[in-house]
PDB file of C-alpha atoms in Angstrom:
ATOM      1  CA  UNK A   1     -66.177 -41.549   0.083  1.00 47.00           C
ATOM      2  CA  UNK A   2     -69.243 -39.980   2.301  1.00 56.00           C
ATOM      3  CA  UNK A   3     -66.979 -41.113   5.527  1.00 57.00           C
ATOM      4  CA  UNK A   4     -63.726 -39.497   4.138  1.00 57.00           C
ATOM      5  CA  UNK A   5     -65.395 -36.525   3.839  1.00 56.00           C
ATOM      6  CA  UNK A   6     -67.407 -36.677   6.724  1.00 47.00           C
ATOM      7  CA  UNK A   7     -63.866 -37.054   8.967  1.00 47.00           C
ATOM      8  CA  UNK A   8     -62.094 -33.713   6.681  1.00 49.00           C
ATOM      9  CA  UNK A   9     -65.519 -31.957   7.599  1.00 41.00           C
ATOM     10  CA  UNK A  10     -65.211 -33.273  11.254  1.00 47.00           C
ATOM     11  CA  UNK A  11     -61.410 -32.361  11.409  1.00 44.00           C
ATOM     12  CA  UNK A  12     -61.675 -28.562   9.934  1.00 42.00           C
ATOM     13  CA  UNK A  13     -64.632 -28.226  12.666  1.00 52.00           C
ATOM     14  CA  UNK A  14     -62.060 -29.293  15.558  1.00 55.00           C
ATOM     15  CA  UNK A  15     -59.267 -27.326  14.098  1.00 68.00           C
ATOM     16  CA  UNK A  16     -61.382 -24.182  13.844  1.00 72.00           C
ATOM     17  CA  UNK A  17     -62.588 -24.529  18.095  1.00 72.00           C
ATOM     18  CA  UNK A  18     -59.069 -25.168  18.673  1.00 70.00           C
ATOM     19  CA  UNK A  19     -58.510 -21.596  17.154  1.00 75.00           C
ATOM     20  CA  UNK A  20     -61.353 -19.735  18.792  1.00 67.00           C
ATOM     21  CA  UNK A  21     -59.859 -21.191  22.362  1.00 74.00           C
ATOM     22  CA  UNK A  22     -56.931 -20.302  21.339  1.00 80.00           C
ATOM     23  CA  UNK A  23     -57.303 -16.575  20.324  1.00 77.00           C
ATOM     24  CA  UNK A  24     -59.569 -16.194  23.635  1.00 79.00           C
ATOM     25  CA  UNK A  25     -55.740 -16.016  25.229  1.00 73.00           C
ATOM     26  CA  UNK A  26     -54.312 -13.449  22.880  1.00 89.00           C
ATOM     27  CA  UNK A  27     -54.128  -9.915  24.112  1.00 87.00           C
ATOM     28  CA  UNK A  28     -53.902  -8.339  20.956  1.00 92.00           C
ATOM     29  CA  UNK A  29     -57.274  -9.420  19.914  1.00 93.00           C
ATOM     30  CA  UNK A  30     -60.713  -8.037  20.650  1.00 93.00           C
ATOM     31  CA  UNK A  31     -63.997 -10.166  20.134  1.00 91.00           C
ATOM     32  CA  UNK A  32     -67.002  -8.271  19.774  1.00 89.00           C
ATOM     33  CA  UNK A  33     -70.124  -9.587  17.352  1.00 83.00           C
ATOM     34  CA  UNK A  34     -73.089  -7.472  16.895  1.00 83.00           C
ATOM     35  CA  UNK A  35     -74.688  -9.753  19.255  1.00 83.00           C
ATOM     36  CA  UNK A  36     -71.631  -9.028  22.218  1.00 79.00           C
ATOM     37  CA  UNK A  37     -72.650  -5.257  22.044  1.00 84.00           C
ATOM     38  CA  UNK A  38     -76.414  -5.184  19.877  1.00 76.00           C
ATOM     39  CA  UNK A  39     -76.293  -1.183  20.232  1.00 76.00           C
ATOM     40  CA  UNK A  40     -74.103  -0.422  23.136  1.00 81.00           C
ATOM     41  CA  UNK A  41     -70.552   2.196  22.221  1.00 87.00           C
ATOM     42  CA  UNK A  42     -67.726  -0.191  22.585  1.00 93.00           C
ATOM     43  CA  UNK A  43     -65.547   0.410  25.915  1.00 93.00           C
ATOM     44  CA  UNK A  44     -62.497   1.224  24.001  1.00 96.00           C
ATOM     45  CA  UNK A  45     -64.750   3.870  21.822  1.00 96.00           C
ATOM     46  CA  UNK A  46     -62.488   6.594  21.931  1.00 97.00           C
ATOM     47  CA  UNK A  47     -59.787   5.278  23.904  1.00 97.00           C
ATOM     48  CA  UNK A  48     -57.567   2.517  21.722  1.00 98.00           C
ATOM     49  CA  UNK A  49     -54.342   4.868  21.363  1.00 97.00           C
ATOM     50  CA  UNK A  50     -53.934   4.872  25.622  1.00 96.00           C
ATOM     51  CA  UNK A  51     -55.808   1.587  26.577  1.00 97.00           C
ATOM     52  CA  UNK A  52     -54.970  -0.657  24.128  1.00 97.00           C
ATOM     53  CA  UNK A  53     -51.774   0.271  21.881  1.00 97.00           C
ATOM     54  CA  UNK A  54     -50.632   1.885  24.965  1.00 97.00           C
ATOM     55  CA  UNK A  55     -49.307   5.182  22.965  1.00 97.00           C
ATOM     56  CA  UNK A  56     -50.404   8.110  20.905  1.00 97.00           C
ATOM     57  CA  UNK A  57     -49.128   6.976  17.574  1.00 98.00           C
ATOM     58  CA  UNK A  58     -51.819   7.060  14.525  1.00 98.00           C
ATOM     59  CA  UNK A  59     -54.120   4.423  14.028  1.00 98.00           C
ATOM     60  CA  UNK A  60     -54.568   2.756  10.564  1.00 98.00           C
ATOM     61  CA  UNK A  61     -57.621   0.286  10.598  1.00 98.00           C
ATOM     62  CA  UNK A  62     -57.649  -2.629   7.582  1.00 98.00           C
ATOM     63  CA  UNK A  63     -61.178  -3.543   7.325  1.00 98.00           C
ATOM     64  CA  UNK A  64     -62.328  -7.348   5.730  1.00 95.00           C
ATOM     65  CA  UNK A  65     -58.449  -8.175   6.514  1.00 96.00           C
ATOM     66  CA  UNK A  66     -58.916 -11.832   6.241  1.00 93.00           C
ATOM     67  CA  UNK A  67     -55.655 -13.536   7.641  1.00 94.00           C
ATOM     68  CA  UNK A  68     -54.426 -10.361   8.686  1.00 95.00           C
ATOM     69  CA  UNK A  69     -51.451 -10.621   6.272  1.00 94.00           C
ATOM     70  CA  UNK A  70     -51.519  -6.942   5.463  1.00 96.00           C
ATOM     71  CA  UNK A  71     -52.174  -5.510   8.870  1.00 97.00           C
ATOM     72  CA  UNK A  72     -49.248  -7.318  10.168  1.00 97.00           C
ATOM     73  CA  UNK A  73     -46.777  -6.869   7.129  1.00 97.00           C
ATOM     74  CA  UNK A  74     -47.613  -2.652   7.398  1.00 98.00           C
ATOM     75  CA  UNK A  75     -46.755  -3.012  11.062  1.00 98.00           C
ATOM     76  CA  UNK A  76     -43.252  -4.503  10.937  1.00 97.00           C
ATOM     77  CA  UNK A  77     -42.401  -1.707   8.335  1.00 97.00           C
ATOM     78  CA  UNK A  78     -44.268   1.058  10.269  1.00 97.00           C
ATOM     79  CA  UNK A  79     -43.167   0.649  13.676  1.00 97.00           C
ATOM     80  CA  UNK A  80     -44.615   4.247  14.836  1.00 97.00           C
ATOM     81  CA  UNK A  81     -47.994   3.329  13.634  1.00 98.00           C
ATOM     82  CA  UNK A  82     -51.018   1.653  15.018  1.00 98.00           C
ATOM     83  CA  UNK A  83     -53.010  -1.389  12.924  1.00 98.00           C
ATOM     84  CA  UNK A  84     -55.842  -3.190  13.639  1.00 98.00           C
ATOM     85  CA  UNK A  85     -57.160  -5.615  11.342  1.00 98.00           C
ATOM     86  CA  UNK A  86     -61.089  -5.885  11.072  1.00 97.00           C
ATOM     87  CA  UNK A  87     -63.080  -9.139  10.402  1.00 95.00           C
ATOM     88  CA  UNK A  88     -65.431 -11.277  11.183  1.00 93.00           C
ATOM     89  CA  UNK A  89     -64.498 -14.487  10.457  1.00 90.00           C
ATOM     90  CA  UNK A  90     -62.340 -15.754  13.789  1.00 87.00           C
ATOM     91  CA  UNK A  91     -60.346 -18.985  12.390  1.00 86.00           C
ATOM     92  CA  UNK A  92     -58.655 -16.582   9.567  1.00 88.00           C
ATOM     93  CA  UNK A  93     -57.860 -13.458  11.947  1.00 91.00           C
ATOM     94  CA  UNK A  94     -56.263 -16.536  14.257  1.00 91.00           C
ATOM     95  CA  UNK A  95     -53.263 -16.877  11.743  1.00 93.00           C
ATOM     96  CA  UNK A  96     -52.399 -13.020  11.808  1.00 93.00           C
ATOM     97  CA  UNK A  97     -52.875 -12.601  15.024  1.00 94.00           C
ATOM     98  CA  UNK A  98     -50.549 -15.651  15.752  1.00 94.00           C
ATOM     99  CA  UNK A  99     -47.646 -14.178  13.624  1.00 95.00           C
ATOM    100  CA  UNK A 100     -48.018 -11.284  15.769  1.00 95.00           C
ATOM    101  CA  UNK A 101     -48.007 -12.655  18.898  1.00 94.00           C
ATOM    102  CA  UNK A 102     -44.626 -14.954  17.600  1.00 95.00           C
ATOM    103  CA  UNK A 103     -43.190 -11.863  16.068  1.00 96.00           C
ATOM    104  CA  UNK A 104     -43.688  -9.653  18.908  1.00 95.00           C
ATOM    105  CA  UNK A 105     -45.524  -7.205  17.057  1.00 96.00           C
ATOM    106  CA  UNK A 106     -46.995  -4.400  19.465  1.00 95.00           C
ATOM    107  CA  UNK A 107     -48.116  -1.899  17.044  1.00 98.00           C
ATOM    108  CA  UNK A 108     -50.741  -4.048  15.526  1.00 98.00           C
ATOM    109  CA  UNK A 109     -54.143  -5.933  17.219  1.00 97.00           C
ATOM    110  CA  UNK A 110     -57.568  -7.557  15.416  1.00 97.00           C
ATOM    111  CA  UNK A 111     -61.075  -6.491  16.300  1.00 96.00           C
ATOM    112  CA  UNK A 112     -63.781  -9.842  15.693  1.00 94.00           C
ATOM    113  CA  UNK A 113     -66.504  -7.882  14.788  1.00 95.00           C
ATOM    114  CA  UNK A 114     -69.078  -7.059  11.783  1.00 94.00           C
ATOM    115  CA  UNK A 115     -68.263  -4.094   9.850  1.00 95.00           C
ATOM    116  CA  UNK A 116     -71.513  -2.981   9.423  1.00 94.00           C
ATOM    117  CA  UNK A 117     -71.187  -1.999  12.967  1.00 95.00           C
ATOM    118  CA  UNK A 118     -67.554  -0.734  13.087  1.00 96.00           C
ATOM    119  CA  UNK A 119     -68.681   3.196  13.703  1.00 95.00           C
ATOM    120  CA  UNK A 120     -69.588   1.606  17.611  1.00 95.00           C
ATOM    121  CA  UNK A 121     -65.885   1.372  18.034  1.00 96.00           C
ATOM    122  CA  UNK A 122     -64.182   4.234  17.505  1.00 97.00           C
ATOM    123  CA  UNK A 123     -64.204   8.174  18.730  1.00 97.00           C
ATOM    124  CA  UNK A 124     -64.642  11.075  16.516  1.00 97.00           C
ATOM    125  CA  UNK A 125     -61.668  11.665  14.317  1.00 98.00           C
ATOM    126  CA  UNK A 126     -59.885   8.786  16.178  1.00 98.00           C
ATOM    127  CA  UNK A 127     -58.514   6.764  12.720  1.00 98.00           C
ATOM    128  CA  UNK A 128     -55.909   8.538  10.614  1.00 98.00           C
ATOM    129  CA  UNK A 129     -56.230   6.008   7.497  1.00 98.00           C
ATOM    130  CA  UNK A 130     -58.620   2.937   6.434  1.00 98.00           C
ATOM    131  CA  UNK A 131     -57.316   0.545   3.870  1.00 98.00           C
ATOM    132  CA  UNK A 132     -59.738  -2.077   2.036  1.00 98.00           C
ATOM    133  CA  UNK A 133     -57.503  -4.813   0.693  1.00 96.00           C
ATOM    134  CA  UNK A 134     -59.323  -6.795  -2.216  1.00 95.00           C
ATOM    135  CA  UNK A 135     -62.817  -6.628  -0.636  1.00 94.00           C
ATOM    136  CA  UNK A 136     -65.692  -8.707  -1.423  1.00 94.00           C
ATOM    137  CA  UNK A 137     -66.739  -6.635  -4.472  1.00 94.00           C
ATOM    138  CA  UNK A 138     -70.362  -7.651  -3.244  1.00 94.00           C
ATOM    139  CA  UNK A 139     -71.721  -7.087  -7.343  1.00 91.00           C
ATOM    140  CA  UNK A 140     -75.704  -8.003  -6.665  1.00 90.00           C
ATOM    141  CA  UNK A 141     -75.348  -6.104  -3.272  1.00 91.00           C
ATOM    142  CA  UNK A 142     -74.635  -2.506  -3.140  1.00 88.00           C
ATOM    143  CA  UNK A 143     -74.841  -1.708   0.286  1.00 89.00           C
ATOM    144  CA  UNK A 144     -72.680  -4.211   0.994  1.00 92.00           C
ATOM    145  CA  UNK A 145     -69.782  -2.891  -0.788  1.00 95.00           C
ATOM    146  CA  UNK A 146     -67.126  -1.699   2.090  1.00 97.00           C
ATOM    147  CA  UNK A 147     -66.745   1.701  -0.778  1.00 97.00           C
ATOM    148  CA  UNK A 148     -70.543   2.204  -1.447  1.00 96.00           C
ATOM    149  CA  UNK A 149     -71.750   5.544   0.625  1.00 95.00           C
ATOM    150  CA  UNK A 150     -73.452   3.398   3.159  1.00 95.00           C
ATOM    151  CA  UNK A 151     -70.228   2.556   4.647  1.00 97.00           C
ATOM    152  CA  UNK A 152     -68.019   5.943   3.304  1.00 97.00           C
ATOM    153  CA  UNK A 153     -71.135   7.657   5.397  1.00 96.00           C
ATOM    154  CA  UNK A 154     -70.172   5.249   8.563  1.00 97.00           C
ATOM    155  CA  UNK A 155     -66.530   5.499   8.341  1.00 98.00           C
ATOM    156  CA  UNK A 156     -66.605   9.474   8.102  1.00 97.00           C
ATOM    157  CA  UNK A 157     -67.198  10.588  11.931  1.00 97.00           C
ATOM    158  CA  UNK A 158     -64.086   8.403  12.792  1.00 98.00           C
ATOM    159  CA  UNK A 159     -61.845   9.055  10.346  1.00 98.00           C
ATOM    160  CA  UNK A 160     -59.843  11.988  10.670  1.00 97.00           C
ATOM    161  CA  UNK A 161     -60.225  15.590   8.440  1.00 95.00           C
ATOM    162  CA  UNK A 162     -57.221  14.835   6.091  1.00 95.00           C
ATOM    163  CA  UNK A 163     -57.707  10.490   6.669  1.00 97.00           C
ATOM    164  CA  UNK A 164     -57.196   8.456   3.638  1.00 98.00           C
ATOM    165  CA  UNK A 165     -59.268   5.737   2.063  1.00 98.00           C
ATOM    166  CA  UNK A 166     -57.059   3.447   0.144  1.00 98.00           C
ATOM    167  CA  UNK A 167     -58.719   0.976  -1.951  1.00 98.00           C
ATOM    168  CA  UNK A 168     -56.582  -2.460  -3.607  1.00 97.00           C
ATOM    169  CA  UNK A 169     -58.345  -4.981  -5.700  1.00 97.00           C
ATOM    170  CA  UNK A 170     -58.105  -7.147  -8.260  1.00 96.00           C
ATOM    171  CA  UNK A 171     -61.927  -6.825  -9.093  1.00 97.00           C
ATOM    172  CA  UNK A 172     -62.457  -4.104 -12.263  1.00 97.00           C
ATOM    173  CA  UNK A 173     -65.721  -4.024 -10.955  1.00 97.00           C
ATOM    174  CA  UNK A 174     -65.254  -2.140  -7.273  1.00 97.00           C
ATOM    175  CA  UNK A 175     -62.259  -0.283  -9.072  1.00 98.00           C
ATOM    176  CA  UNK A 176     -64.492   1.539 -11.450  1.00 97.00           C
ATOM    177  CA  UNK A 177     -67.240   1.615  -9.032  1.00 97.00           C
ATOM    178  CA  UNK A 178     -65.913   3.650  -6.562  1.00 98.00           C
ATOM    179  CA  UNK A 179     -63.350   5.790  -9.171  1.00 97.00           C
ATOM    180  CA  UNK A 180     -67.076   6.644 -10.416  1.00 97.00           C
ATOM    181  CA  UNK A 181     -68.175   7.683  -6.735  1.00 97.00           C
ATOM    182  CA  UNK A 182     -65.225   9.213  -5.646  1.00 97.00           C
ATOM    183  CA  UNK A 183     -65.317  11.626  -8.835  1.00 96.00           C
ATOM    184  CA  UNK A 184     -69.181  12.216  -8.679  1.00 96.00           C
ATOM    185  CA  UNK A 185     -68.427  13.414  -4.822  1.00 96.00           C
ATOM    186  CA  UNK A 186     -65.676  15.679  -5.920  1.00 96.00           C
ATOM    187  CA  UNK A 187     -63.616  13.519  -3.224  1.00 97.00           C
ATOM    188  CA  UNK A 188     -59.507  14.361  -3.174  1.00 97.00           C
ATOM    189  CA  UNK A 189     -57.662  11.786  -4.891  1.00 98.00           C
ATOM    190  CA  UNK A 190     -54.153  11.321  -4.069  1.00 98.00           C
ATOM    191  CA  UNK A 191     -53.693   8.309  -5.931  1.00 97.00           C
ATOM    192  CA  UNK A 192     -55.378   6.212  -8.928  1.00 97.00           C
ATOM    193  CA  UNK A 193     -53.875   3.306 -11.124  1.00 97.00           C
ATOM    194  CA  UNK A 194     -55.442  -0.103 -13.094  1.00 97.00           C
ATOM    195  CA  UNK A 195     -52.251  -1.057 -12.917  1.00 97.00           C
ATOM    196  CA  UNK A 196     -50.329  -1.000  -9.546  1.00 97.00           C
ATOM    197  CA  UNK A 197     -47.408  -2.851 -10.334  1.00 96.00           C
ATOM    198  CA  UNK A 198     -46.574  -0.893 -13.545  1.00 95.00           C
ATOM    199  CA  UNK A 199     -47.421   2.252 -11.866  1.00 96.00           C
ATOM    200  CA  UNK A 200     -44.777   4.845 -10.471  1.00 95.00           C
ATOM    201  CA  UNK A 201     -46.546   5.052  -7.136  1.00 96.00           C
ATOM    202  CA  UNK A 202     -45.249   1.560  -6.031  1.00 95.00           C
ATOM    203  CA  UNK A 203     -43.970   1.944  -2.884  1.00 95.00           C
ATOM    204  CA  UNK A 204     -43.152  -0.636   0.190  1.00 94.00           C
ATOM    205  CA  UNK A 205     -46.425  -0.788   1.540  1.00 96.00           C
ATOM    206  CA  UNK A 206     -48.290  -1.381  -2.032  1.00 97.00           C
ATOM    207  CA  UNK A 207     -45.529  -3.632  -2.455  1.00 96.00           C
ATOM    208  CA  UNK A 208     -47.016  -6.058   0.170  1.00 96.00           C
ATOM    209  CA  UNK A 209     -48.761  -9.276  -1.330  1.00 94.00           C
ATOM    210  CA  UNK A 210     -51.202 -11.472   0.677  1.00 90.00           C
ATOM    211  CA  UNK A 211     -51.465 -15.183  -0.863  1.00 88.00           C
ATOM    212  CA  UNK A 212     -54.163 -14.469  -3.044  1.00 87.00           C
ATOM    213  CA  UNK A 213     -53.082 -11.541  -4.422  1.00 93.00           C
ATOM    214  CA  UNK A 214     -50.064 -13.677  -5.959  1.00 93.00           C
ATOM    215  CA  UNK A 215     -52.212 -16.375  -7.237  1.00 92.00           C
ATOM    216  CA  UNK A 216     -54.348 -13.168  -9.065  1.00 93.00           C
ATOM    217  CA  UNK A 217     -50.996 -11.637 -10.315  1.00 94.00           C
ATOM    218  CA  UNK A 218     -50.010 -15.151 -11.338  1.00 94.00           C
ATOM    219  CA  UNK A 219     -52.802 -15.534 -13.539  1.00 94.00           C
ATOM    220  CA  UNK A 220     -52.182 -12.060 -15.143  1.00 95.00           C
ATOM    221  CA  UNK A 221     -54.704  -9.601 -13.306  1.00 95.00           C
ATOM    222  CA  UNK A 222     -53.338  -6.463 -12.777  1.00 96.00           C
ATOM    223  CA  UNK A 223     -53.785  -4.918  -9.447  1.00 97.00           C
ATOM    224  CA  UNK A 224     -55.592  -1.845  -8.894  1.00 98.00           C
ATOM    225  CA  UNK A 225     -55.625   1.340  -6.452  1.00 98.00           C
ATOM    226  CA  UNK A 226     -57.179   4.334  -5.248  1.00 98.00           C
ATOM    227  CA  UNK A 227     -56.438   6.466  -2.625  1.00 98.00           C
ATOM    228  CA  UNK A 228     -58.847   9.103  -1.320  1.00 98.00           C
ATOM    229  CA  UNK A 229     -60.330  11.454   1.082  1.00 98.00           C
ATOM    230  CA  UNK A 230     -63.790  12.357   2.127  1.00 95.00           C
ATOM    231  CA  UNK A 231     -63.385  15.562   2.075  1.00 82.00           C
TER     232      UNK A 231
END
């Protein structure tokens, strides 16, 4: 038994350096850990429309995007947009950024990095929208929640005037956590539901499902989202 598991543990380990080598080819994808730029402005601060999309369409960041599922399902049906998925775990942006590369996607890329840092990377006003698809809802750890005013604070000098914050999750938790912070701020809300797929906001972006999201609305949890600026 301890040698059958010792081989799956050797054989994920090999599968996951055969990513990393792999995505060091892709041209779509970015690498850069806090410890690649420590406190250093990213090169493409302020210059990802001309030098990396190669065009002046908005840019739509999905931050904690996992597999990239979303980011690259919002760019085949938003061809004059701009995504970029965010993470920081490299073997799961690998598979979206291999469907993109086999679809031929050139309206969407993935930037390795840690969130916590992500206001490095962009120019003032340079992101028209940020969507959080079911983030970690982080309950013991408060400044770790990608909606807590730690990170609304760090998103705000990038994001432009009118940008919108849209929020899906399955956790009732960071749903009524940040409905209660959006209200106390007075933010604009442009959209709220507990219930997404009952809702009369459904539309064909909200109707995009990532694999866990069907195993959640499999086992009967409703779907939740919030839309928002920081104004």
């Amino acid at each position: 038994m301890l040698e059958s598991e010792l081989k799956k543990f050797r054989d994920v380990s090999k599968n996951k350096l055969a990513k990393f080598e792999e995505m060091k080819g892709f041209e779509h994808v970015v690498q850069a850990p806090y410890k690649a730029i420590k406190n250093n402005d990213f090169h493409l601060k302020g210059r990802w429309r001309e030098n990396f999309f190669g065009n002046n369409n908005p840019i739509i960041l999905e931050l904690g995007c996992g597999k990239g599922e979303y980011s690259v399902e919002m760019a085949e049906k938003q061809p004059d947009k701009n995504f970029l998925g965010v993470d920081i775990k490299g073997a799961r942006l690998w598979k979206g950024a291999k469907i993109a590369q086999e679809k031929g996607l050139g309206n969407v890329g993935f930037l390795r990095t840690n969130i916590e840092i992500i206001g490095q990377f962009f120019g003032p006003e340079e992101v028209d929208e940020i969507w959080l698809t079911f983030p970690d809802p982080q309950m013991k750890k408060k400044r770790k929640r990608l909606t807590s005013t730690f990170f609304l604070r760090k998103y705000k000098p990038f994001l432009k005037k009118d940008g919108i914050i849209h929020l899906k999750t399955d956790s009732n938790f960071q749903y009524s956590f940040t409905n209660a912070l959006v209200h106390l701020n007075e933010f604009e809300i442009l959209a709220e539901t507990g219930n997404l797929y009952e809702s009369e906001i459904l539309n064909d972006t909200l109707r995009i499902k990532t694999f866990y999201e069907k195993q959640w609305l499999s086992r009967g949890i409703p779907i939740k989202y919030l839309a928002f600026r920081l104004n």
